[in-house]
mmCIF file of N, CA, C and O in Angstrom:
data_model
loop_
_atom_site.group_PDB
_atom_site.id
_atom_site.type_symbol
_atom_site.label_atom_id
_atom_site.label_comp_id
_atom_site.label_asym_id
_atom_site.label_seq_id
_atom_site.Cartn_x
_atom_site.Cartn_y
_atom_site.Cartn_z
ATOM 1 N N TYR W 1 -9.573 6.332 22.103
ATOM 2 C CA TYR W 1 -8.816 7.054 21.136
ATOM 3 C C TYR W 1 -9.605 7.605 20.142
ATOM 4 O O TYR W 1 -10.700 6.946 19.665
ATOM 5 N N THR W 2 -9.430 9.117 20.416
ATOM 6 C CA THR W 2 -10.315 10.148 19.229
ATOM 7 C C THR W 2 -9.395 10.418 18.241
ATOM 8 O O THR W 2 -8.677 11.401 18.665
ATOM 9 N N ALA W 3 -9.686 10.705 16.839
ATOM 10 C CA ALA W 3 -9.159 11.182 15.837
ATOM 11 C C ALA W 3 -9.574 12.447 15.105
ATOM 12 O O ALA W 3 -11.444 12.339 15.176
ATOM 13 N N GLN W 4 -9.398 13.575 15.155
ATOM 14 C CA GLN W 4 -9.918 14.569 14.712
ATOM 15 C C GLN W 4 -8.953 15.045 13.485
ATOM 16 O O GLN W 4 -8.045 15.218 13.392
ATOM 17 N N LEU W 5 -9.896 14.954 12.293
ATOM 18 C CA LEU W 5 -8.975 15.283 10.961
ATOM 19 C C LEU W 5 -9.531 16.375 10.305
ATOM 20 O O LEU W 5 -10.774 16.498 10.028
ATOM 21 N N GLU W 6 -8.567 17.606 10.071
ATOM 22 C CA GLU W 6 -9.365 18.475 9.505
ATOM 23 C C GLU W 6 -9.436 18.615 7.764
ATOM 24 O O GLU W 6 -8.782 17.907 7.034
ATOM 25 N N SER W 7 -10.710 19.155 7.499
ATOM 26 C CA SER W 7 -10.742 19.211 5.868
ATOM 27 C C SER W 7 -9.789 19.959 5.387
ATOM 28 O O SER W 7 -9.141 20.797 5.689
ATOM 29 N N ARG W 8 -9.522 19.346 4.031
ATOM 30 C CA ARG W 8 -8.636 20.007 3.354
ATOM 31 C C ARG W 8 -8.739 19.807 1.958
ATOM 32 O O ARG W 8 -9.529 18.959 1.401
ATOM 33 N N THR W 9 -8.269 20.819 0.884
ATOM 34 C CA THR W 9 -8.876 20.462 -0.234
ATOM 35 C C THR W 9 -6.887 21.104 -1.297
ATOM 36 O O THR W 9 -6.037 21.435 -0.974
ATOM 37 N N GLU W 10 -7.118 20.121 -2.180
ATOM 38 C CA GLU W 10 -5.590 20.038 -2.857
ATOM 39 C C GLU W 10 -6.280 20.057 -4.481
ATOM 40 O O GLU W 10 -7.687 19.703 -4.937
ATOM 41 N N THR W 11 -5.851 21.054 -5.267
ATOM 42 C CA THR W 11 -6.227 21.296 -6.642
ATOM 43 C C THR W 11 -5.021 21.224 -7.664
ATOM 44 O O THR W 11 -3.701 21.380 -7.179
ATOM 45 N N SER W 12 -5.334 21.349 -8.913
ATOM 46 C CA SER W 12 -4.133 21.110 -9.568
ATOM 47 C C SER W 12 -3.264 22.250 -9.992
ATOM 48 O O SER W 12 -2.210 22.474 -10.322
ATOM 49 N N LEU W 13 -3.686 23.377 -9.131
ATOM 50 C CA LEU W 13 -2.970 24.632 -9.192
ATOM 51 C C LEU W 13 -1.921 24.438 -8.585
ATOM 52 O O LEU W 13 -0.631 25.137 -8.884
ATOM 53 N N GLY W 14 -1.484 23.576 -7.637
ATOM 54 C CA GLY W 14 -0.335 23.279 -6.654
ATOM 55 C C GLY W 14 0.230 22.230 -7.007
ATOM 56 O O GLY W 14 1.171 21.488 -6.597
ATOM 57 N N ASN W 15 -0.253 21.577 -8.225
ATOM 58 C CA ASN W 15 0.344 20.204 -8.666
ATOM 59 C C ASN W 15 1.684 20.539 -9.422
ATOM 60 O O ASN W 15 1.656 21.092 -10.185
ATOM 61 N N ALA W 16 2.508 19.517 -9.007
ATOM 62 C CA ALA W 16 3.832 19.594 -10.149
ATOM 63 C C ALA W 16 3.386 19.479 -11.523
ATOM 64 O O ALA W 16 4.372 19.771 -12.102
ATOM 65 N N GLY W 17 2.700 18.525 -11.824
ATOM 66 C CA GLY W 17 2.051 18.226 -13.174
ATOM 67 C C GLY W 17 1.305 19.289 -13.731
ATOM 68 O O GLY W 17 1.425 19.416 -15.133
ATOM 69 N N ALA W 18 1.259 20.539 -13.273
ATOM 70 C CA ALA W 18 0.301 21.506 -13.800
ATOM 71 C C ALA W 18 1.091 22.389 -14.585
ATOM 72 O O ALA W 18 2.392 22.667 -13.799
ATOM 73 N N SER W 19 0.692 23.239 -15.586
ATOM 74 C CA SER W 19 1.334 24.561 -15.799
ATOM 75 C C SER W 19 0.840 25.596 -14.937
ATOM 76 O O SER W 19 0.080 25.322 -14.028
ATOM 77 N N ALA W 20 1.478 26.709 -15.095
ATOM 78 C CA ALA W 20 1.260 27.948 -14.307
ATOM 79 C C ALA W 20 -0.272 28.141 -13.986
ATOM 80 O O ALA W 20 -0.603 28.684 -13.058
ATOM 81 N N GLY W 21 -1.194 27.769 -15.041
ATOM 82 C CA GLY W 21 -2.532 28.090 -15.096
ATOM 83 C C GLY W 21 -3.391 27.045 -14.437
ATOM 84 O O GLY W 21 -4.380 27.233 -13.707
ATOM 85 N N GLY W 22 -2.669 26.168 -13.684
ATOM 86 C CA GLY W 22 -2.964 25.132 -13.146
ATOM 87 C C GLY W 22 -4.098 23.762 -13.793
ATOM 88 O O GLY W 22 -4.458 22.886 -13.649
ATOM 89 N N PHE W 23 -3.574 23.841 -15.034
ATOM 90 C CA PHE W 23 -4.001 22.929 -16.256
ATOM 91 C C PHE W 23 -3.117 21.943 -16.397
ATOM 92 O O PHE W 23 -1.900 22.006 -16.507
ATOM 93 N N ILE W 24 -3.647 20.550 -16.515
ATOM 94 C CA ILE W 24 -2.639 19.510 -16.876
ATOM 95 C C ILE W 24 -3.066 18.934 -18.274
ATOM 96 O O ILE W 24 -4.486 18.599 -18.673
ATOM 97 N N ALA W 25 -1.997 18.624 -19.035
ATOM 98 C CA ALA W 25 -1.997 18.067 -20.265
ATOM 99 C C ALA W 25 -2.339 16.347 -20.135
ATOM 100 O O ALA W 25 -1.665 15.785 -19.564
ATOM 101 N N SER W 26 -3.655 15.894 -20.682
ATOM 102 C CA SER W 26 -3.719 14.483 -20.439
ATOM 103 C C SER W 26 -2.952 13.892 -21.123
ATOM 104 O O SER W 26 -2.566 12.621 -21.060
ATOM 105 N N GLY W 27 -2.670 13.911 -22.579
ATOM 106 C CA GLY W 27 -1.759 13.242 -23.438
ATOM 107 C C GLY W 27 -2.749 12.372 -23.944
ATOM 108 O O GLY W 27 -3.643 12.292 -23.767
ATOM 109 N N THR W 28 -2.245 11.471 -24.909
ATOM 110 C CA THR W 28 -2.900 10.386 -25.971
ATOM 111 C C THR W 28 -2.919 8.995 -25.013
ATOM 112 O O THR W 28 -2.808 8.109 -25.921
ATOM 113 N N SER W 29 -2.730 9.015 -23.805
ATOM 114 C CA SER W 29 -2.813 7.701 -23.000
ATOM 115 C C SER W 29 -3.406 8.110 -22.012
ATOM 116 O O SER W 29 -3.899 9.185 -21.388
ATOM 117 N N THR W 30 -3.578 6.997 -20.706
ATOM 118 C CA THR W 30 -4.014 7.333 -19.276
ATOM 119 C C THR W 30 -2.911 7.941 -18.897
ATOM 120 O O THR W 30 -1.804 7.830 -18.646
ATOM 121 N N LYS W 31 -3.460 9.293 -17.970
ATOM 122 C CA LYS W 31 -2.818 10.299 -17.192
ATOM 123 C C LYS W 31 -2.810 9.893 -15.827
ATOM 124 O O LYS W 31 -4.131 9.594 -15.523
ATOM 125 N N SER W 32 -1.781 9.710 -15.336
ATOM 126 C CA SER W 32 -1.815 9.254 -13.745
ATOM 127 C C SER W 32 -1.337 10.627 -12.859
ATOM 128 O O SER W 32 -0.674 11.135 -13.507
ATOM 129 N N VAL W 33 -2.417 11.080 -12.094
ATOM 130 C CA VAL W 33 -1.943 12.390 -11.413
ATOM 131 C C VAL W 33 -1.759 11.780 -9.853
ATOM 132 O O VAL W 33 -2.800 11.290 -9.474
ATOM 133 N N THR W 34 -0.914 12.223 -9.228
ATOM 134 C CA THR W 34 -0.326 12.011 -7.700
ATOM 135 C C THR W 34 -0.600 13.298 -7.075
ATOM 136 O O THR W 34 -0.329 14.367 -7.314
ATOM 137 N N PHE W 35 -1.728 13.398 -5.825
ATOM 138 C CA PHE W 35 -1.665 14.452 -5.233
ATOM 139 C C PHE W 35 -0.260 14.788 -4.353
ATOM 140 O O PHE W 35 0.401 14.209 -4.030
ATOM 141 N N THR W 36 -0.026 16.084 -4.049
ATOM 142 C CA THR W 36 1.009 16.552 -3.502
ATOM 143 C C THR W 36 1.127 15.782 -2.209
ATOM 144 O O THR W 36 2.427 15.392 -1.936
ATOM 145 N N ASN W 37 0.286 15.730 -1.772
ATOM 146 C CA ASN W 37 0.504 15.100 -0.416
ATOM 147 C C ASN W 37 -0.888 13.968 -0.210
ATOM 148 O O ASN W 37 -2.132 14.675 -0.564
ATOM 149 N N ALA W 38 -0.643 12.906 0.239
ATOM 150 C CA ALA W 38 -1.765 12.000 0.206
ATOM 151 C C ALA W 38 -2.899 12.319 1.276
ATOM 152 O O ALA W 38 -2.697 12.926 2.167
ATOM 153 N N PHE W 39 -4.106 11.824 1.068
ATOM 154 C CA PHE W 39 -5.232 12.263 2.191
ATOM 155 C C PHE W 39 -5.263 10.854 2.863
ATOM 156 O O PHE W 39 -4.635 10.024 2.692
ATOM 157 N N TYR W 40 -6.003 11.197 4.031
ATOM 158 C CA TYR W 40 -5.777 10.198 4.729
ATOM 159 C C TYR W 40 -6.847 9.025 4.370
ATOM 160 O O TYR W 40 -6.900 7.883 4.650
ATOM 161 N N ALA W 41 -7.969 9.458 3.895
ATOM 162 C CA ALA W 41 -8.683 8.595 3.009
ATOM 163 C C ALA W 41 -9.229 9.070 1.691
ATOM 164 O O ALA W 41 -8.890 10.241 1.719
ATOM 165 N N THR W 42 -9.702 8.116 0.673
ATOM 166 C CA THR W 42 -10.163 8.829 -0.597
ATOM 167 C C THR W 42 -10.887 9.775 -0.404
ATOM 168 O O THR W 42 -12.293 10.027 -0.089
ATOM 169 N N PRO W 43 -10.326 11.004 -1.311
ATOM 170 C CA PRO W 43 -10.928 12.340 -1.210
ATOM 171 C C PRO W 43 -12.289 12.330 -2.355
ATOM 172 O O PRO W 43 -12.250 11.466 -3.219
ATOM 173 N N ASN W 44 -13.204 13.250 -2.291
ATOM 174 C CA ASN W 44 -14.062 13.554 -3.388
ATOM 175 C C ASN W 44 -13.156 14.444 -4.408
ATOM 176 O O ASN W 44 -12.497 14.978 -4.016
ATOM 177 N N LEU W 45 -13.791 14.019 -5.740
ATOM 178 C CA LEU W 45 -12.884 14.405 -6.680
ATOM 179 C C LEU W 45 -13.973 15.189 -7.662
ATOM 180 O O LEU W 45 -14.658 14.695 -8.283
ATOM 181 N N THR W 46 -13.221 16.399 -8.244
ATOM 182 C CA THR W 46 -14.145 17.174 -9.444
ATOM 183 C C THR W 46 -13.086 17.536 -10.367
ATOM 184 O O THR W 46 -12.079 17.761 -10.156
ATOM 185 N N VAL W 47 -13.513 17.155 -11.891
ATOM 186 C CA VAL W 47 -12.787 17.305 -12.581
ATOM 187 C C VAL W 47 -13.312 18.063 -13.807
ATOM 188 O O VAL W 47 -14.271 17.994 -14.063
ATOM 189 N N THR W 48 -12.701 18.941 -14.455
ATOM 190 C CA THR W 48 -13.148 19.902 -15.369
ATOM 191 C C THR W 48 -12.214 19.852 -16.778
ATOM 192 O O THR W 48 -11.295 20.085 -16.588
ATOM 193 N N GLY W 49 -12.646 19.247 -17.617
ATOM 194 C CA GLY W 49 -12.279 19.379 -18.971
ATOM 195 C C GLY W 49 -12.029 20.581 -19.827
ATOM 196 O O GLY W 49 -13.170 21.178 -19.919
ATOM 197 N N GLN W 50 -10.964 20.976 -20.431
ATOM 198 C CA GLN W 50 -11.256 22.281 -21.187
ATOM 199 C C GLN W 50 -11.208 21.925 -22.598
ATOM 200 O O GLN W 50 -10.779 20.949 -23.008
ATOM 201 N N ASP W 51 -12.106 22.622 -23.322
ATOM 202 C CA ASP W 51 -12.363 22.748 -24.780
ATOM 203 C C ASP W 51 -13.072 21.660 -25.337
ATOM 204 O O ASP W 51 -12.240 20.893 -25.990
ATOM 205 N N LEU W 52 -13.759 20.732 -24.675
ATOM 206 C CA LEU W 52 -14.510 19.491 -25.050
ATOM 207 C C LEU W 52 -15.361 19.861 -25.960
ATOM 208 O O LEU W 52 -16.140 21.121 -25.804
ATOM 209 N N ALA W 53 -15.257 19.070 -27.281
ATOM 210 C CA ALA W 53 -16.302 18.737 -28.079
ATOM 211 C C ALA W 53 -17.449 18.068 -27.885
ATOM 212 O O ALA W 53 -17.261 17.274 -26.773
ATOM 213 N N SER W 54 -18.443 18.047 -28.630
ATOM 214 C CA SER W 54 -19.650 17.567 -28.415
ATOM 215 C C SER W 54 -19.550 15.856 -28.247
ATOM 216 O O SER W 54 -18.692 15.819 -29.578
ATOM 217 N N GLY W 55 -19.505 15.213 -27.699
ATOM 218 C CA GLY W 55 -19.267 13.791 -27.295
ATOM 219 C C GLY W 55 -17.999 13.284 -26.745
ATOM 220 O O GLY W 55 -17.901 11.953 -26.475
ATOM 221 N N ASP W 56 -17.078 14.400 -26.469
ATOM 222 C CA ASP W 56 -16.061 14.095 -25.519
ATOM 223 C C ASP W 56 -16.579 13.726 -24.353
ATOM 224 O O ASP W 56 -17.251 14.336 -23.808
ATOM 225 N N PHE W 57 -15.676 13.043 -23.440
ATOM 226 C CA PHE W 57 -15.973 12.600 -22.055
ATOM 227 C C PHE W 57 -14.420 11.889 -21.685
ATOM 228 O O PHE W 57 -13.558 11.834 -22.267
ATOM 229 N N PHE W 58 -14.529 11.980 -20.251
ATOM 230 C CA PHE W 58 -13.430 11.470 -19.471
ATOM 231 C C PHE W 58 -13.761 10.086 -18.403
ATOM 232 O O PHE W 58 -14.954 10.037 -18.397
ATOM 233 N N VAL W 59 -12.921 9.387 -18.333
ATOM 234 C CA VAL W 59 -13.007 8.154 -17.484
ATOM 235 C C VAL W 59 -11.982 8.464 -15.979
ATOM 236 O O VAL W 59 -10.950 8.212 -16.621
ATOM 237 N N ILE W 60 -12.565 8.046 -15.212
ATOM 238 C CA ILE W 60 -11.749 8.595 -14.099
ATOM 239 C C ILE W 60 -11.532 6.854 -13.429
ATOM 240 O O ILE W 60 -12.665 6.255 -13.108
ATOM 241 N N THR W 61 -10.015 6.210 -13.475
ATOM 242 C CA THR W 61 -10.060 5.113 -12.447
ATOM 243 C C THR W 61 -8.838 5.131 -11.523
ATOM 244 O O THR W 61 -8.140 5.991 -11.437
ATOM 245 N N ASN W 62 -8.591 3.899 -10.745
ATOM 246 C CA ASN W 62 -7.645 3.812 -9.389
ATOM 247 C C ASN W 62 -8.058 5.201 -8.535
ATOM 248 O O ASN W 62 -6.464 5.704 -8.355
ATOM 249 N N LYS W 63 -9.088 5.880 -8.252
ATOM 250 C CA LYS W 63 -8.891 6.822 -7.528
ATOM 251 C C LYS W 63 -8.570 6.184 -6.054
ATOM 252 O O LYS W 63 -9.021 5.730 -5.814
ATOM 253 N N SER W 64 -7.788 7.179 -5.451
ATOM 254 C CA SER W 64 -7.202 6.771 -3.977
ATOM 255 C C SER W 64 -6.793 7.852 -3.296
ATOM 256 O O SER W 64 -7.140 9.030 -3.538
ATOM 257 N N LYS W 65 -6.114 7.437 -2.130
ATOM 258 C CA LYS W 65 -5.615 8.821 -1.343
ATOM 259 C C LYS W 65 -4.635 9.371 -1.942
ATOM 260 O O LYS W 65 -4.388 10.610 -1.468
ATOM 261 N N THR W 66 -3.752 8.824 -2.714
ATOM 262 C CA THR W 66 -2.536 9.348 -3.397
ATOM 263 C C THR W 66 -2.890 9.920 -4.637
ATOM 264 O O THR W 66 -2.055 10.697 -5.175
ATOM 265 N N GLY W 67 -3.575 9.643 -5.287
ATOM 266 C CA GLY W 67 -3.823 10.329 -6.705
ATOM 267 C C GLY W 67 -5.358 9.402 -7.562
ATOM 268 O O GLY W 67 -5.961 8.797 -6.821
ATOM 269 N N PHE W 68 -5.086 9.478 -8.596
ATOM 270 C CA PHE W 68 -6.292 9.119 -9.734
ATOM 271 C C PHE W 68 -5.383 8.848 -10.989
ATOM 272 O O PHE W 68 -4.368 9.891 -11.568
ATOM 273 N N ASP W 69 -6.279 8.005 -11.904
ATOM 274 C CA ASP W 69 -5.945 8.003 -13.311
ATOM 275 C C ASP W 69 -7.022 8.635 -14.283
ATOM 276 O O ASP W 69 -8.381 8.326 -13.734
ATOM 277 N N ILE W 70 -6.969 9.298 -15.204
ATOM 278 C CA ILE W 70 -7.962 9.696 -16.121
ATOM 279 C C ILE W 70 -7.433 9.615 -17.381
ATOM 280 O O ILE W 70 -6.364 9.594 -18.053
ATOM 281 N N VAL W 71 -8.452 9.405 -18.442
ATOM 282 C CA VAL W 71 -8.301 9.169 -19.970
ATOM 283 C C VAL W 71 -9.350 10.166 -20.416
ATOM 284 O O VAL W 71 -10.477 9.853 -19.881
ATOM 285 N N PHE W 72 -9.132 10.861 -21.507
ATOM 286 C CA PHE W 72 -9.948 11.471 -22.336
ATOM 287 C C PHE W 72 -10.588 10.776 -23.354
ATOM 288 O O PHE W 72 -9.358 10.406 -24.299
ATOM 289 N N LYS W 73 -11.225 10.765 -23.959
ATOM 290 C CA LYS W 73 -12.144 9.779 -25.480
ATOM 291 C C LYS W 73 -13.075 10.645 -26.118
ATOM 292 O O LYS W 73 -13.744 11.580 -25.529
ATOM 293 N N ASN W 74 -13.013 10.341 -27.475
ATOM 294 C CA ASN W 74 -13.906 11.439 -28.052
ATOM 295 C C ASN W 74 -14.968 10.269 -28.629
ATOM 296 O O ASN W 74 -15.267 9.453 -28.003
ATOM 297 N N SER W 75 -15.773 10.841 -29.117
ATOM 298 C CA SER W 75 -17.315 9.859 -29.184
ATOM 299 C C SER W 75 -17.108 8.605 -30.143
ATOM 300 O O SER W 75 -18.074 7.815 -30.246
ATOM 301 N N SER W 76 -16.131 8.397 -30.826
ATOM 302 C CA SER W 76 -15.861 7.413 -31.555
ATOM 303 C C SER W 76 -14.734 6.275 -30.488
ATOM 304 O O SER W 76 -14.096 5.639 -30.872
ATOM 305 N N ASN W 77 -14.627 6.780 -29.117
ATOM 306 C CA ASN W 77 -14.255 6.105 -28.128
ATOM 307 C C ASN W 77 -12.558 6.016 -28.326
ATOM 308 O O ASN W 77 -11.951 4.993 -27.898
ATOM 309 N N THR W 78 -11.906 7.020 -29.008
ATOM 310 C CA THR W 78 -10.530 7.255 -29.349
ATOM 311 C C THR W 78 -9.865 8.096 -28.494
ATOM 312 O O THR W 78 -10.706 9.063 -28.127
ATOM 313 N N ILE W 79 -8.947 7.722 -27.662
ATOM 314 C CA ILE W 79 -8.241 8.453 -26.789
ATOM 315 C C ILE W 79 -7.872 9.743 -27.431
ATOM 316 O O ILE W 79 -7.306 9.963 -28.579
ATOM 317 N N ILE W 80 -7.973 10.743 -26.593
ATOM 318 C CA ILE W 80 -7.831 12.318 -26.925
ATOM 319 C C ILE W 80 -6.589 13.026 -26.038
ATOM 320 O O ILE W 80 -7.196 12.696 -24.977
ATOM 321 N N SER W 81 -6.341 14.142 -26.807
ATOM 322 C CA SER W 81 -5.472 14.989 -25.397
ATOM 323 C C SER W 81 -6.223 16.004 -25.157
ATOM 324 O O SER W 81 -6.574 16.828 -26.233
ATOM 325 N N LYS W 82 -6.318 16.156 -23.711
ATOM 326 C CA LYS W 82 -7.343 17.398 -23.518
ATOM 327 C C LYS W 82 -6.618 18.052 -22.163
ATOM 328 O O LYS W 82 -5.882 17.487 -21.741
ATOM 329 N N THR W 83 -6.892 19.322 -22.181
ATOM 330 C CA THR W 83 -6.348 19.775 -20.657
ATOM 331 C C THR W 83 -7.462 19.916 -19.862
ATOM 332 O O THR W 83 -8.315 19.975 -19.757
ATOM 333 N N PHE W 84 -6.796 19.480 -18.382
ATOM 334 C CA PHE W 84 -8.318 19.495 -17.296
ATOM 335 C C PHE W 84 -7.447 20.236 -16.162
ATOM 336 O O PHE W 84 -6.118 20.365 -15.922
ATOM 337 N N ASP W 85 -8.544 20.590 -15.605
ATOM 338 C CA ASP W 85 -8.104 20.790 -13.803
ATOM 339 C C ASP W 85 -8.558 19.932 -12.841
ATOM 340 O O ASP W 85 -9.690 19.306 -13.358
ATOM 341 N N PHE W 86 -8.403 19.924 -11.613
ATOM 342 C CA PHE W 86 -9.200 19.099 -10.555
ATOM 343 C C PHE W 86 -9.083 19.787 -9.498
ATOM 344 O O PHE W 86 -8.266 20.910 -8.934
ATOM 345 N N ARG W 87 -10.054 19.227 -8.407
ATOM 346 C CA ARG W 87 -10.216 19.469 -7.373
ATOM 347 C C ARG W 87 -10.407 18.401 -6.051
ATOM 348 O O ARG W 87 -11.478 17.887 -6.791
ATOM 349 N N ALA W 88 -9.605 18.120 -5.239
ATOM 350 C CA ALA W 88 -9.976 17.089 -4.301
ATOM 351 C C ALA W 88 -10.160 17.528 -3.055
ATOM 352 O O ALA W 88 -9.674 18.238 -2.595
ATOM 353 N N GLN W 89 -11.038 17.128 -2.743
ATOM 354 C CA GLN W 89 -11.948 17.460 -1.176
ATOM 355 C C GLN W 89 -11.975 16.142 -0.311
ATOM 356 O O GLN W 89 -12.629 15.427 -0.565
ATOM 357 N N GLY W 90 -10.729 16.473 0.766
ATOM 358 C CA GLY W 90 -10.818 15.156 1.928
ATOM 359 C C GLY W 90 -10.560 15.859 3.128
ATOM 360 O O GLY W 90 -10.596 16.906 3.372
ATOM 361 N N VAL W 91 -10.289 14.529 3.837
ATOM 362 C CA VAL W 91 -9.529 14.973 5.360
ATOM 363 C C VAL W 91 -8.251 14.560 5.334
ATOM 364 O O VAL W 91 -7.852 13.570 5.215
ATOM 365 N N GLY W 92 -7.582 15.194 6.472
ATOM 366 C CA GLY W 92 -6.505 14.630 7.109
ATOM 367 C C GLY W 92 -5.224 14.786 5.789
ATOM 368 O O GLY W 92 -5.177 14.853 4.803
ATOM 369 N N LEU W 93 -3.837 14.257 6.372
ATOM 370 C CA LEU W 93 -2.809 13.988 5.673
ATOM 371 C C LEU W 93 -2.408 12.616 5.907
ATOM 372 O O LEU W 93 -2.353 12.119 6.795
ATOM 373 N N LYS W 94 -2.195 11.420 4.899
ATOM 374 C CA LYS W 94 -1.540 10.370 5.277
ATOM 375 C C LYS W 94 0.138 10.488 5.377
ATOM 376 O O LYS W 94 0.543 10.894 4.270
ATOM 377 N N SER W 95 0.468 10.289 6.649
ATOM 378 C CA SER W 95 1.963 10.270 6.547
ATOM 379 C C SER W 95 2.687 8.850 6.955
ATOM 380 O O SER W 95 2.084 8.020 7.417
#
C-alpha cells in the first residue's frame, strides 16, 4: 500500500469563526479554533497576533489534526482579548 497525500493550507480567512478580514477575536478566555477540514496529520501552524503591546504573548495548546487552542496574555500574565489570524500547513484530509 502506498499513500500519496497532497500538501494543503488552511487559513483563518476561510474559517467560520473569522471576520470578513480573516481575523478571529480571542476573547478573555482560551479560544478553541476548529479547522474547516481536518488534516491527515497535525499541521504546522503560524499565528499572527494583531496590535500586541510590549510584553503581550500567546500560548498554543491542544494542537491537533482538527484544530488548536490559543490564549493571549499580557506581561502580568493576565488573559487579554486580541485578534489574530492563522495559517495551517499540512497534508491530506481526514475523513
